[in-house]
Coordinates of N, CA and C in Angstrom, one line a residue:
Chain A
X5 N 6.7 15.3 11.4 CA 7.6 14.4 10.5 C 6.8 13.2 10.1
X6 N 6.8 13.0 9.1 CA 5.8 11.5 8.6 C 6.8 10.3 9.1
X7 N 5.9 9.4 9.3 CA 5.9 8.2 9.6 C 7.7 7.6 8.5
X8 N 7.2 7.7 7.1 CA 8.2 7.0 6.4 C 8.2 8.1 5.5
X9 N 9.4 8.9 4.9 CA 9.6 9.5 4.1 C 10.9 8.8 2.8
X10 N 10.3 9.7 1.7 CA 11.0 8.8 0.7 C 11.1 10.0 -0.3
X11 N 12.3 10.2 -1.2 CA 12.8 11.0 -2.3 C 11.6 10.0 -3.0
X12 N 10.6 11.3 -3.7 CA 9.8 10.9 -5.0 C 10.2 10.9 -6.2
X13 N 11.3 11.5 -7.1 CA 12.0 11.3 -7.6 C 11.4 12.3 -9.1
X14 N 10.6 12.0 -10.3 CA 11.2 10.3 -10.2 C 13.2 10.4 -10.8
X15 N 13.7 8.7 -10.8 CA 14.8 8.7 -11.2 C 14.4 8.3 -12.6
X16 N 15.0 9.5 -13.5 CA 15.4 8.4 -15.0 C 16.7 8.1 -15.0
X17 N 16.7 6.8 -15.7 CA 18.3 6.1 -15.9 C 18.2 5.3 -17.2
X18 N 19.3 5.1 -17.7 CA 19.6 4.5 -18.5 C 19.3 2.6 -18.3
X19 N 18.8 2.2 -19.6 CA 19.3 0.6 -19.4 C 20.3 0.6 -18.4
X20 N 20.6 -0.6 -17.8 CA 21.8 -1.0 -17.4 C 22.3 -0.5 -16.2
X21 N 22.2 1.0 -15.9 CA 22.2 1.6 -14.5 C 22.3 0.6 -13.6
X22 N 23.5 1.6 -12.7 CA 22.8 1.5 -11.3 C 22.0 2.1 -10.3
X23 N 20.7 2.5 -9.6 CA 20.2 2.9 -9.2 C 19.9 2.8 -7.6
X24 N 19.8 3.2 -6.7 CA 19.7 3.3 -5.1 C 18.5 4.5 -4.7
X25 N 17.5 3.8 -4.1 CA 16.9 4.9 -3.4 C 16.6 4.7 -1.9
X26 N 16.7 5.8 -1.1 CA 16.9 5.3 0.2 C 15.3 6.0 0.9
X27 N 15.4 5.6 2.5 CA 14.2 5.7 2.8 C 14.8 6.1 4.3
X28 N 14.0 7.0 4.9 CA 13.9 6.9 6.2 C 12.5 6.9 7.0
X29 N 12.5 6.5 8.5 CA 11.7 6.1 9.0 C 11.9 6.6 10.7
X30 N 10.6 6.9 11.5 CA 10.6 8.2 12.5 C 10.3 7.0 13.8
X31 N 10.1 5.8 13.2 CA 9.7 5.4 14.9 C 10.7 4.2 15.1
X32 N 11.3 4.6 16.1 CA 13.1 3.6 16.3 C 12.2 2.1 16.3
X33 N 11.1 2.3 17.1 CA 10.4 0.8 17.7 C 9.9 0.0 16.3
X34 N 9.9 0.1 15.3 CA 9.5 -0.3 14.3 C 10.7 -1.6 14.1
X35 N 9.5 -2.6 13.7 CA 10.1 -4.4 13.5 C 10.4 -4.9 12.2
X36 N 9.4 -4.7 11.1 CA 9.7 -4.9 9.8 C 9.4 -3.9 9.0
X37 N 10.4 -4.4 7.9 CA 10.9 -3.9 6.8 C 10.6 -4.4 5.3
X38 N 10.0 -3.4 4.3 CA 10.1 -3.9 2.6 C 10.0 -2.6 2.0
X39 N 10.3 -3.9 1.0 CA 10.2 -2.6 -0.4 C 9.3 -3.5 -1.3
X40 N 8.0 -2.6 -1.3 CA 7.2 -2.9 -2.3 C 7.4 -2.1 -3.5
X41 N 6.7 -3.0 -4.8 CA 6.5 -2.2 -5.9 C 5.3 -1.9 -6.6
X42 N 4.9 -0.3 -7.3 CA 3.9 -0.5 -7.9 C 4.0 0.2 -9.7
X43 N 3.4 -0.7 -10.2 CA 3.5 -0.3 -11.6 C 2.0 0.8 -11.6
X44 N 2.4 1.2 -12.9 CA 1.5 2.2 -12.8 C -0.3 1.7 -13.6
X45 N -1.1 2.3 -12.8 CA -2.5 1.7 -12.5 C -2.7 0.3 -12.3
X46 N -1.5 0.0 -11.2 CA -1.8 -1.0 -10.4 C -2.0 -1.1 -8.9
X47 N -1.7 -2.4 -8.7 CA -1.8 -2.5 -6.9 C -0.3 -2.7 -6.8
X48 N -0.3 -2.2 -5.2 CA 1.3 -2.4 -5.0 C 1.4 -4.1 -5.0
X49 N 2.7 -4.3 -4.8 CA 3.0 -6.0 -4.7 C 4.4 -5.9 -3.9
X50 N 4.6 -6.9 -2.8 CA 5.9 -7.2 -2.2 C 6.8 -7.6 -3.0
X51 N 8.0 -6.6 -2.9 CA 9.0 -6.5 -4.0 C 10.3 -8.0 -3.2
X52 N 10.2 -6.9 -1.9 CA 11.5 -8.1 -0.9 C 11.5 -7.5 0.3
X53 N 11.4 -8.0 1.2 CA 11.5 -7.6 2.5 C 13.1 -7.1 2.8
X54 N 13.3 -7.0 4.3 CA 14.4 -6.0 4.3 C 15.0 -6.7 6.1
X55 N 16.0 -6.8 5.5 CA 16.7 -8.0 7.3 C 18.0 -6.9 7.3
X56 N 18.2 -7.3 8.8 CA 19.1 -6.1 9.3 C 20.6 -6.6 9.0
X57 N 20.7 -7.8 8.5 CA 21.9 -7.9 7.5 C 21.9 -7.7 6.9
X58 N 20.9 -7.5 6.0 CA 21.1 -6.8 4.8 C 20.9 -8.4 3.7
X59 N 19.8 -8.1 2.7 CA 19.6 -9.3 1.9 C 19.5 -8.9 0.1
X60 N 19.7 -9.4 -0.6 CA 19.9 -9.8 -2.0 C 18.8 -10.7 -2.3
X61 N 18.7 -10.4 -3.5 CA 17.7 -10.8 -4.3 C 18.0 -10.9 -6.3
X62 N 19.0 -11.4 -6.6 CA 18.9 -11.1 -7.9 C 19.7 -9.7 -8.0
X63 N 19.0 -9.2 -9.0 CA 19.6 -7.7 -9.3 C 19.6 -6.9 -7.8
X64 N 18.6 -7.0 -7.0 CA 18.2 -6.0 -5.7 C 18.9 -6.8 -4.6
X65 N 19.1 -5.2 -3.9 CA 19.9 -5.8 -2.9 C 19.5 -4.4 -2.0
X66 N 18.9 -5.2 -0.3 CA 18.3 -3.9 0.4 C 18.9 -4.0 1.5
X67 N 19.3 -3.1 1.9 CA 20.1 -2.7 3.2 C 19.0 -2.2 4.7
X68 N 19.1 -1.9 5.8 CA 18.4 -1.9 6.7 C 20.0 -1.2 7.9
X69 N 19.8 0.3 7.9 CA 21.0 0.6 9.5 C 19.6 1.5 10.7
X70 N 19.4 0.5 11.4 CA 18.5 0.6 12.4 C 19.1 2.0 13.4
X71 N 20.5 2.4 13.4 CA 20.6 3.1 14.1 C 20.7 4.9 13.7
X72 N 20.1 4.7 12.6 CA 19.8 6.0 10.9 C 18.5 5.6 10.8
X73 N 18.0 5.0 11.2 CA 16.5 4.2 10.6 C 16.4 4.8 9.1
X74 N 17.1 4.3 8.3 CA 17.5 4.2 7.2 C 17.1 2.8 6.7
X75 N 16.6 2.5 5.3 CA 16.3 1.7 4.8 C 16.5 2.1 2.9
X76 N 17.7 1.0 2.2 CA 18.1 1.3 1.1 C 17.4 0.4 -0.2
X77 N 17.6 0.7 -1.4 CA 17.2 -0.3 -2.5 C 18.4 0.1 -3.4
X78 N 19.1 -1.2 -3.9 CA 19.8 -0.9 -4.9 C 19.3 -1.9 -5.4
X79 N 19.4 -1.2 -7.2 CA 18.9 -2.0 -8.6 C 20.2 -2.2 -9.3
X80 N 20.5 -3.1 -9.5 CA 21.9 -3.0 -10.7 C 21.0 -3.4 -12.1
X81 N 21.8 -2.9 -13.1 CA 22.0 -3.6 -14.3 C 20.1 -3.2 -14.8
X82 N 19.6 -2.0 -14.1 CA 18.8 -1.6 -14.9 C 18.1 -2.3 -15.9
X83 N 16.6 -2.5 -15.9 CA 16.0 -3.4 -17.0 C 14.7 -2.1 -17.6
X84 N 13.9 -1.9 -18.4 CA 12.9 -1.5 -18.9 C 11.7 -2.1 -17.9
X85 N 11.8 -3.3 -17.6 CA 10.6 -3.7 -17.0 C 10.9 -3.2 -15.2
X86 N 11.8 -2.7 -14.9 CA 12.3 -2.1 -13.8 C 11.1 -1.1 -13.5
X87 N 10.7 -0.3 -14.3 CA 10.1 1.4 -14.4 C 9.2 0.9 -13.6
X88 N 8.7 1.4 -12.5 CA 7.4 1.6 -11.6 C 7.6 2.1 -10.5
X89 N 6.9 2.4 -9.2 CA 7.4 3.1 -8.1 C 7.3 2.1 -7.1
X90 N 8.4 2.4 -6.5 CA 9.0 1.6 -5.4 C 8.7 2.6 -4.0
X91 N 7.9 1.6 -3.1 CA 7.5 1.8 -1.7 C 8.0 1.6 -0.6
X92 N 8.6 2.2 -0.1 CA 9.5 1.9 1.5 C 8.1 2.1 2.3
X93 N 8.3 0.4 3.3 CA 7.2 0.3 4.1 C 7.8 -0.4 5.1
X94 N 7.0 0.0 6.5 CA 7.6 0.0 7.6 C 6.6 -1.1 8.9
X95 N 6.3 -1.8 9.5 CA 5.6 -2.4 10.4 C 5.9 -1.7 11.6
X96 N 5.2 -0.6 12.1 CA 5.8 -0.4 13.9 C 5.8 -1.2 14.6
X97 N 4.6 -2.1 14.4 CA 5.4 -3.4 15.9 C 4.7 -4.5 15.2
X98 N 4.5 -5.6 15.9 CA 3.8 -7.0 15.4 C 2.4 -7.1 15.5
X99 N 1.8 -7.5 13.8 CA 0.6 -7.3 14.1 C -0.5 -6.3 13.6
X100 N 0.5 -5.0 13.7 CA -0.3 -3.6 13.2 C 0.0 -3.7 11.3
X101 N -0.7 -2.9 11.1 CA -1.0 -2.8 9.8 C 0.7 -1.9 8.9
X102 N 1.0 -2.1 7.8 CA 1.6 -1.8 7.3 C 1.8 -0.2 7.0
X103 N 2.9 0.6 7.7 CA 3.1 2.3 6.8 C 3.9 2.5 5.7
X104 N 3.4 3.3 4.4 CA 4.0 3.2 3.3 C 4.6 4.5 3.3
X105 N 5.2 4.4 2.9 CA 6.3 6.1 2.1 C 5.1 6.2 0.8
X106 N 5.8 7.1 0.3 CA 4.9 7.7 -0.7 C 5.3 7.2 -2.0
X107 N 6.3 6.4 -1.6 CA 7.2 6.1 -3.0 C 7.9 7.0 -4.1
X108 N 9.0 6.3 -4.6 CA 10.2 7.0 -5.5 C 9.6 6.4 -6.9
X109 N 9.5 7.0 -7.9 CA 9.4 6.4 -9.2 C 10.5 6.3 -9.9
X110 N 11.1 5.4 -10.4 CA 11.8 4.8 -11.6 C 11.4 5.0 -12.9
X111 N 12.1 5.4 -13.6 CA 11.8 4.9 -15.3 C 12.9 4.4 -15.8
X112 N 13.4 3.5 -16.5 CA 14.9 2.9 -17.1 C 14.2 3.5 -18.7
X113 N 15.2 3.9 -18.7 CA 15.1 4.3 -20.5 C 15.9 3.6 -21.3
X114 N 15.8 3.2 -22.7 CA 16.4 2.4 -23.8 C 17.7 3.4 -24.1
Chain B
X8 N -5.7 -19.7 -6.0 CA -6.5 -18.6 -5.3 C -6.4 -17.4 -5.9
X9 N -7.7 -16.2 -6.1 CA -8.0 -15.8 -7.5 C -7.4 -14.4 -6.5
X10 N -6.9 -14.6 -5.4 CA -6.3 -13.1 -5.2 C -7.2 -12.1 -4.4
X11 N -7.1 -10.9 -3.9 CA -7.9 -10.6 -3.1 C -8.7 -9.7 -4.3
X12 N -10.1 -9.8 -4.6 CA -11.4 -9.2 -5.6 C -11.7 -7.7 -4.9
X13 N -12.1 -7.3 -5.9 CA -12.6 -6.4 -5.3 C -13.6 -5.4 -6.7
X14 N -14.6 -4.9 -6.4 CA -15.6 -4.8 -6.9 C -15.9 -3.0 -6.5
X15 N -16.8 -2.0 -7.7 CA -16.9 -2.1 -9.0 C -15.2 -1.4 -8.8
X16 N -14.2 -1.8 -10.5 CA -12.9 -1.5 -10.6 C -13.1 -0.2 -10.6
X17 N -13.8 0.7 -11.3 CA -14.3 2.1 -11.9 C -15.4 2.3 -11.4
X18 N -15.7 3.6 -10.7 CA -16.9 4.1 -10.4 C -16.6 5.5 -10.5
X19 N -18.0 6.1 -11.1 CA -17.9 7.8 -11.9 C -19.5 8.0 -10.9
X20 N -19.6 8.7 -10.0 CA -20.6 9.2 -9.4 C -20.7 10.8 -8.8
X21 N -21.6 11.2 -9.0 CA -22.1 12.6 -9.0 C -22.0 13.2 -7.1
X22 N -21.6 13.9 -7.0 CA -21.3 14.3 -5.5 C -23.0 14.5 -4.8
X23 N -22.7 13.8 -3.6 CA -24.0 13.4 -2.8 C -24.1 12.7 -2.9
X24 N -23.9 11.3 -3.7 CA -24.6 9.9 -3.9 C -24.1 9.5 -3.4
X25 N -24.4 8.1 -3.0 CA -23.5 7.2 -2.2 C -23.1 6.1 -2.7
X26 N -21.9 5.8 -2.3 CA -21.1 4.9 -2.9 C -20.3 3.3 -2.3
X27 N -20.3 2.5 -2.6 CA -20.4 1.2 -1.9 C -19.1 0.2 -3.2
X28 N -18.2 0.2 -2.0 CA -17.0 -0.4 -2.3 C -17.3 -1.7 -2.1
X29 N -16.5 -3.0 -2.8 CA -16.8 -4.0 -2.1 C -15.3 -4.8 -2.1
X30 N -15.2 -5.8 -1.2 CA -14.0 -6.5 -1.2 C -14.1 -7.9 -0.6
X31 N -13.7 -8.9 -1.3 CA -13.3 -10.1 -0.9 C -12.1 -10.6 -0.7
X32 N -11.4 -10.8 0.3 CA -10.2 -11.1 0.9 C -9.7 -12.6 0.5
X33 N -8.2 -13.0 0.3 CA -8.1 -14.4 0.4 C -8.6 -15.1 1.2
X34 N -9.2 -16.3 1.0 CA -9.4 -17.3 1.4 C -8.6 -17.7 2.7
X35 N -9.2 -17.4 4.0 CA -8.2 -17.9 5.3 C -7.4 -16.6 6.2
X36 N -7.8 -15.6 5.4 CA -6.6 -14.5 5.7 C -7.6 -14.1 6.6
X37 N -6.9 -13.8 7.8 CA -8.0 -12.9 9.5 C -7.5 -11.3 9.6
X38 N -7.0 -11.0 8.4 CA -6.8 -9.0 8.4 C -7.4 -8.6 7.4
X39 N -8.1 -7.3 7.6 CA -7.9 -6.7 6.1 C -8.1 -5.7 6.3
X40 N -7.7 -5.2 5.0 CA -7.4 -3.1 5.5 C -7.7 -2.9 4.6
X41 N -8.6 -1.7 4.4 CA -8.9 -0.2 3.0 C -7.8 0.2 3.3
X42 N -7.3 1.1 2.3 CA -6.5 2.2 1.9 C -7.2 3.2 1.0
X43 N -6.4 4.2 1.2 CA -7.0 5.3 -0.2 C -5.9 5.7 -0.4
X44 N -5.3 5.8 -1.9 CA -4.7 6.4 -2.6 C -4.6 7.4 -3.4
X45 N -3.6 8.7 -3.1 CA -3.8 9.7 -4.0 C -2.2 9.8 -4.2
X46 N -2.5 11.4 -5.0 CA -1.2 11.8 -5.8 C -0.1 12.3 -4.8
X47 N -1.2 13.4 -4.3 CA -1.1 13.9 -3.1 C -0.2 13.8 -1.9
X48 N -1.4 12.6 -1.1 CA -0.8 11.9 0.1 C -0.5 10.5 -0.3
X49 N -0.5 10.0 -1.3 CA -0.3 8.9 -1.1 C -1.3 7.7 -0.7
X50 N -0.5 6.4 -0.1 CA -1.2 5.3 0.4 C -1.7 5.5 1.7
X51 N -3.1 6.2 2.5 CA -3.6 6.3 3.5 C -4.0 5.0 4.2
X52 N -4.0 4.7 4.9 CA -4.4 3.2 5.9 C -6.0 4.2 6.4
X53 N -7.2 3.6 6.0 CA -8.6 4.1 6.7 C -9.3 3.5 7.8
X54 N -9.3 2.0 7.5 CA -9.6 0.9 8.3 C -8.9 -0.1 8.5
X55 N -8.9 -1.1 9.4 CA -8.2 -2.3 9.4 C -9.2 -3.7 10.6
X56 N -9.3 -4.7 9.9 CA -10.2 -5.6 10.6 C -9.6 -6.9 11.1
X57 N -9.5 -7.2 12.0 CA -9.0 -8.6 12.5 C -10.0 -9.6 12.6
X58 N -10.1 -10.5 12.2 CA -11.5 -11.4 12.3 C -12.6 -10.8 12.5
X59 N -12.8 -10.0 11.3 CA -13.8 -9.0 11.1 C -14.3 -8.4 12.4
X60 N -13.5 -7.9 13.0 CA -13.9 -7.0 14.0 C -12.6 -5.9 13.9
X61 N -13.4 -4.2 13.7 CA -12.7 -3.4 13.0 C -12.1 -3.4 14.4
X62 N -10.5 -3.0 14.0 CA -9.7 -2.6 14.9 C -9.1 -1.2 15.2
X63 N -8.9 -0.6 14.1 CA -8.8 0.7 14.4 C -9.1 1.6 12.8
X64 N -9.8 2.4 13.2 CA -10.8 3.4 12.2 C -10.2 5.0 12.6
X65 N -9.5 5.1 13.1 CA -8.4 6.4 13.4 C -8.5 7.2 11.8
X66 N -8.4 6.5 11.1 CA -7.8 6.5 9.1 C -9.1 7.2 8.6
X67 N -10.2 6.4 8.9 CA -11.7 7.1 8.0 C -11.7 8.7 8.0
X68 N -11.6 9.3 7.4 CA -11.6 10.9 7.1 C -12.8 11.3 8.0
X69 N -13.9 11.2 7.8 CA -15.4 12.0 9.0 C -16.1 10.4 8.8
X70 N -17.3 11.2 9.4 CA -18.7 10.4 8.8 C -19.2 9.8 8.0
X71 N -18.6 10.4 7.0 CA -19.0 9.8 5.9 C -18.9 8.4 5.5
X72 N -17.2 8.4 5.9 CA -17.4 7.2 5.4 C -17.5 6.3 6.4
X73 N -17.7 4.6 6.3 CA -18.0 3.7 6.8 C -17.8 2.9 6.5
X74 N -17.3 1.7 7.0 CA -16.9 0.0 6.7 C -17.5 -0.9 7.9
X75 N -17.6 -2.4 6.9 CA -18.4 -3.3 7.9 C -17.5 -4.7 7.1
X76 N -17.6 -5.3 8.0 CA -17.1 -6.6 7.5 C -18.0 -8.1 8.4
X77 N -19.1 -8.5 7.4 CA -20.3 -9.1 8.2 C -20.0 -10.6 8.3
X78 N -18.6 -10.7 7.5 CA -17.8 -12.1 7.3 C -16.8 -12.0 6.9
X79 N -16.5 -13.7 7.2 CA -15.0 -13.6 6.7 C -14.3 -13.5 5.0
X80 N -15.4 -13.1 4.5 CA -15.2 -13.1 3.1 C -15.8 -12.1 2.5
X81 N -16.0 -11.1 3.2 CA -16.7 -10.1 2.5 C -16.7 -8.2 3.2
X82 N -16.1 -7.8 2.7 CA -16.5 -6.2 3.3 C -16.5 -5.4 2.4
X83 N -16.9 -3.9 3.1 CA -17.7 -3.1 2.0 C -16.9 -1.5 2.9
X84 N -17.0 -0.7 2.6 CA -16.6 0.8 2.5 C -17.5 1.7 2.0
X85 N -18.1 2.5 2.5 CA -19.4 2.8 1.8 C -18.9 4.5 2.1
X86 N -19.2 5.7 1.1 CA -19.3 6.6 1.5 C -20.7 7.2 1.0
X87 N -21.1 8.3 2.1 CA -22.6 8.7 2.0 C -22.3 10.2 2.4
X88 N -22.5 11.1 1.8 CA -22.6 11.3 0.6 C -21.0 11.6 0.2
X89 N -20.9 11.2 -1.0 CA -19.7 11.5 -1.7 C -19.6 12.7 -2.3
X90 N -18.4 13.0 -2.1 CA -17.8 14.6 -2.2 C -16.9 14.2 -3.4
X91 N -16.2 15.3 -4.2 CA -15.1 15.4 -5.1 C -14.1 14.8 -4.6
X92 N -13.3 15.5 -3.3 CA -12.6 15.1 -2.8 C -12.1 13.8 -2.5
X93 N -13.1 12.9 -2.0 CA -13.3 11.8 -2.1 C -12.2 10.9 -3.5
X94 N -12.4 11.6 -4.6 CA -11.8 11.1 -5.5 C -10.4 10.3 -5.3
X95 N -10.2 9.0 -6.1 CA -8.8 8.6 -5.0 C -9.2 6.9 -5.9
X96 N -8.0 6.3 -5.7 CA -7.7 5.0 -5.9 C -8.0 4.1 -4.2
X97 N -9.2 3.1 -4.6 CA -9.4 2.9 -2.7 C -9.1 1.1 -2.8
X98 N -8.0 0.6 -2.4 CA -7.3 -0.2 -2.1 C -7.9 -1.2 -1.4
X99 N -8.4 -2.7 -1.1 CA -8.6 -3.3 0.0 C -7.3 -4.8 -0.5
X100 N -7.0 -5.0 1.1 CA -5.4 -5.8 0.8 C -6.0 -7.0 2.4
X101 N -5.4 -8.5 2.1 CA -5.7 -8.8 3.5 C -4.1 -9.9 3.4
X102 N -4.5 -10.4 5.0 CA -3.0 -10.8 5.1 C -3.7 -11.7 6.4
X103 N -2.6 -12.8 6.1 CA -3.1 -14.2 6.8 C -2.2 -14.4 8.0
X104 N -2.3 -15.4 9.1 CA -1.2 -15.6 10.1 C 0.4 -16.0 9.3
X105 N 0.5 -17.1 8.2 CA 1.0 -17.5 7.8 C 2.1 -16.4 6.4
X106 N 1.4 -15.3 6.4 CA 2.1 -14.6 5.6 C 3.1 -14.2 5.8
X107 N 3.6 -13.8 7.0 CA 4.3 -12.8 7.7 C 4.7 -11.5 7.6
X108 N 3.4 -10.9 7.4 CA 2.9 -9.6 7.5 C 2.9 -9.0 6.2
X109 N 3.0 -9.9 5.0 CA 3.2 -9.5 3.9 C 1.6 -9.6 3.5
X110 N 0.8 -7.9 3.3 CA -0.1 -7.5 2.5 C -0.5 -7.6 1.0
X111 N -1.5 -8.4 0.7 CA -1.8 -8.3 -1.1 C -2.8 -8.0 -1.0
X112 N -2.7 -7.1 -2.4 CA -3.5 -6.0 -2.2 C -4.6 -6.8 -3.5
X113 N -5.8 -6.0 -3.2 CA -6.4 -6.1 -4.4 C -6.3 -5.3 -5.9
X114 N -7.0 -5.6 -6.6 CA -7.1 -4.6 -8.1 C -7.0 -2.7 -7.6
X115 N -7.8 -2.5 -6.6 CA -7.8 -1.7 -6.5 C -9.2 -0.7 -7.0
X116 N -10.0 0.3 -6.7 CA -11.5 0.5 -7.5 C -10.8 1.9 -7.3
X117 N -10.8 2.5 -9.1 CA -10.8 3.9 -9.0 C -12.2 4.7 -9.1
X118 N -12.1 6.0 -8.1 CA -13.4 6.6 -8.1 C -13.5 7.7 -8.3
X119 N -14.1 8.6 -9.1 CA -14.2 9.3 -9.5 C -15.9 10.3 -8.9
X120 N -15.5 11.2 -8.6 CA -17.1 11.6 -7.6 C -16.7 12.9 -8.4
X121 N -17.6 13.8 -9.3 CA -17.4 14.8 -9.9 C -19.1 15.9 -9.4

């Protein structure tokens, strides 16, 4: 089983959409949480980290149930500049290097 | 701060040769990791350096390849000889005490070994 698995998708949606892609993750002991993003022939970039309350950002809003080791992204209100693939990434403990999912691609369409 | 550099963006080299990544990390940051990226597998983790002493190299595929980091501002990824396979998006990202574990990555150098 990989480390972080993730629906590759990609999702197309409409402007405006709402969109959710979830993520799961194999090692219970794992500490942090994000969702990075990458545009295409780029470098990834920290999108928003991910708290076990669950945190907001604007349009995004990312969930975290430790006991599914499940990790969510919802996009409201769909933008064009939304389109690029989004990374569920995981820290197994403090210190170690970052594991990525393979990421889900988005496109918002006009 | 101009971000973490990294050097040449594009490289097109003939299989056998050898090939030499380079990377400069922010300013202050005591981590830094290669990646390689494919379509494939994805974001692989190859190396990872804590005050330039590699920490774990589990990630490097064989022999071939290699990384050194002779300071705090500078490392390199070298493969000898390069294969097709090889071909891949190769990532170097560093991350400081003060970040809190949040990775920036560089431009990124695509390679092309035909």
């Amino acid at each position: 089983r990989k480390e972080v698995e993730q629906d590759p998708g990609p999702f197309n949606v409409p402007e405006g959409a709402t969109v959710a892609f979830n993520c799961t993750y194999s090692n219970s002991a794992s500490q942090s949480f994000f969702w990075y993003r990458q545009d295409c022939r780029k470098e990834p970039k920290l999108l928003m980290s991910v708290y076990s309350s669950g945190n907001e950002d604007g349009r995004f809003t990312a969930q975290l149930n430790r006991a599914s080791q499940y990790i969510s992204l919802l996009i409201r209100d769909s933008k064009l500049s939304d389109s690029a693939t989004y990374l569920c990434v995981v820290t197994p403990s403090g210190n170690t290097p970052l594991v990525f999912g393979k990421g889900t691609r988005l496109s918002v369409i006009a | 701060d101009a971000g973490v550099i990294q050097s040449p963006r594009h490289e097109v080299t003939e299989m056998g040769q050898e090939v030499t990544l380079r990377c400069k990390p922010i300013s202050g940051h005591d981590y830094l990791f290669w990646y390689r990226q494919t379509m494939m597998r994805g974001l692989e983790l190859l190396i990872y350096f804590n005050n330039n002493v590699p920490i774990d190299d589990s990630g490097m595929p064989e022999d071939r390849f290699s990384a050194k980091m002779p300071n705090a501002s500078f490392s390199t990824l070298k493969i000898q000889p390069s294969e097709p396979r090889d071909s891949a998006v190769y990532f170097c990202a560093s991350r400081g005490w003060d970040s809190q574990e949040t990775q920036y990555f560089g431009p990124g150098t695509r390679l092309l070994v035909l």
